[in-house]
Amino acid sequence: MNQTRRKRRPDSSLSRLDSLSPEMLFPAKSPSLTSSRIRNIFLLLIFCFIIYIIFSYGTNFRREQISSIARSLSVFSTRRRHLLFSIAASHDSWLRRSSYVRLWYSPESTRAVVFLDRGGLESDLTLPPVIVSKDVSRFPYNFPGGLRSAIRVARVVKETVDRGDKDVRWFVFGDDDTVFFVDNLVTVLSKYDHRKWFYVGSNSEFYDQNVRYSFDMAFGGGGFAISASLAKVLAKVLDSCLMRYSHMYGSDSRIFSCVAELGVTLTHEPGFHQIDVRGNIFGLLCAHPLSPLVSLHHLDAVDPFFPKRNRTESVAHLIGAASFDSGRILQQSVCYDSLNTVTVSVVWGYAVQVYEGNKLLPDLLTLQKTFSTWRRGSGVQSNYMFSTREYPRDPCGRPLVFFLDSVGSDGTEGTWSNYNIHRVGHCHRAEAVERLERIRVLSPKLERNVEQMGLPRRQCCDISSPYNKSMVINIRQCMPDELIAMNT
Ligand SMILES: *[C@@H]1O[C@H](CO)[C@@H](O)[C@H](O)[C@H]1NC(C)=O
Ligand SMILES: *[C@@H]1O[C@H](CO)[C@@H](O)[C@H](O)[C@H]1NC(C)=O
């Protein structure tokens, strides 16, 4: 028994110095020592191989060949600089909406260009460089009542690729009212091999929009990404598609049709958000899927989603939180206080909801219908692509809601975030929660490697008791067989 345990000690190299140690008897059996030796030898061999290749081919060795070897090694993974963003805008909309782009674009670390219908704007170094789209009057457009600009916007794909920027792995397209969470997009795209053909995005939240366009179309405003290898081919053939699909409404339908003709289908990534809803998107933001938040769109059609902040400030506040722990933004954890029968849902970086009573997890993962339909008018049905539950009209029928106030780093690998109560109406609340004003959430940084991306698991949390005016919540990994439920 004793020996077995000793053999498993990870650091056997230290004990080898001790000539009397029992490990001396089993030096070769130490699994960690052997495997680390093999790994070192292996790494050395790879290094020698690369040096050999470079020297043996000399200066004639083509850069592409080096980079193809480099890409096949996992250490050369996709980074921010491998993404080129292309924003479709018009001269008039750009004046108003560039304030959204300024929030996620950084001149030092984001590669992006903006396509406008005409020039004449002063250059602004805090925004991506502006390009005036080429003339597209030769292409037909005959969707009744539609906008010809759809052709220009679709052709942004070709004009971006034709620029020939170096070292682009993914071409990303969006509108000027699309807000990207760039680091999360990098994480998501790292799952896929940019040397193969990929068309990555998401469809509309509004069922009827998908019926009208396609369930397999990446809706343009939510943003979509095309791998460099597919983009190069698409750029070559796009003009012929633009002739063939003149009867379609939008730019995204044109891209979708042309990609479909190349035999490629959409890779759905639920972090892209077209936001085809109006009004209050609290319910939508509070039930985000486990995948990282990649984009938000249609910000002018929705209410500011933080109290006492306008739209731009609301987005800035969310992006500010994401800068501390990008992977965790909008990720939902639920924990229970079984002593007082209280259920807490934390949506990191945005809001915390405190429910009186024992709420079952599946109910809390269902979207609260705080918003209204995208299309207005009688006969419009509110069918969504997810299950919803009613949001009580009476504020006293709703949970207590706390909105993000501030976020900070705890100096090591974690963050703290504070949420302040947002009182609506005079409601009678249970004794345990009636004085609550503030919630502080402590969490480790959510690191996701490529393996975890495929099978994410919701994290658990604990409520530190007792609490009175302020509550402290710790988020952590769940234990292997831990259930997210109240201990009863
Ligand atoms: C939002 O608030 C900021 C700062 O208070 C202000 O500069 C900006 O003009 C406001 N935006 C809108 C659309 O009102
Ligand atoms: C909670 O706070 C209130 C107001 O500060 C105080 O009167 C009360 O005694 C506190 N309750 C507990 C259980 O600490």
Short mmCIF file of N, CA and C and ligand atoms in Angstrom, two decimals, residues 96 99-100 300 309-314, ligand 1:
data_model
loop_
_atom_site.label_atom_id
_atom_site.label_comp_id
_atom_site.label_asym_id
_atom_site.label_seq_id
_atom_site.Cartn_x
_atom_site.Cartn_y
_atom_site.Cartn_z
N ARG A 96 -23.59 57.96 -37.26
CA ARG A 96 -24.28 57.67 -36.00
C ARG A 96 -23.71 56.44 -35.30
N SER A 99 -19.89 54.93 -33.24
CA SER A 99 -19.64 54.91 -31.79
C SER A 99 -19.72 53.48 -31.24
N TYR A 100 -20.51 52.61 -31.89
CA TYR A 100 -20.55 51.20 -31.47
C TYR A 100 -19.24 50.50 -31.84
N ASP A 300 -29.88 49.57 -31.93
CA ASP A 300 -30.78 50.72 -31.97
C ASP A 300 -32.24 50.31 -31.85
N ARG A 309 -28.35 54.07 -18.12
CA ARG A 309 -27.29 54.19 -19.11
C ARG A 309 -27.93 54.18 -20.48
N ASN A 310 -27.40 54.98 -21.42
CA ASN A 310 -27.94 54.94 -22.78
C ASN A 310 -27.36 53.72 -23.52
N ARG A 311 -27.71 53.58 -24.78
CA ARG A 311 -27.33 52.35 -25.51
C ARG A 311 -25.82 52.19 -25.58
N THR A 312 -25.14 53.24 -25.99
CA THR A 312 -23.68 53.15 -26.13
C THR A 312 -23.03 52.84 -24.78
N GLU A 313 -23.52 53.53 -23.76
CA GLU A 313 -22.94 53.30 -22.43
C GLU A 313 -23.20 51.87 -21.95
N SER A 314 -24.39 51.34 -22.27
CA SER A 314 -24.71 49.96 -21.87
C SER A 314 -23.75 48.97 -22.51
C1 LIG B 1 -24.76 58.39 -24.23
O1 LIG B 1 -24.05 58.96 -23.17
C2 LIG B 1 -22.77 59.45 -23.53
C3 LIG B 1 -22.03 59.85 -22.26
O2 LIG B 1 -22.87 60.33 -21.28
C4 LIG B 1 -22.90 60.58 -24.52
O3 LIG B 1 -21.65 61.07 -24.88
C5 LIG B 1 -23.63 60.04 -25.74
O4 LIG B 1 -23.87 61.09 -26.65
C6 LIG B 1 -24.94 59.39 -25.35
N1 LIG B 1 -25.47 58.72 -26.52
C7 LIG B 1 -26.70 58.84 -26.95
C8 LIG B 1 -27.07 58.10 -28.16
O5 LIG B 1 -27.50 59.55 -26.36
#
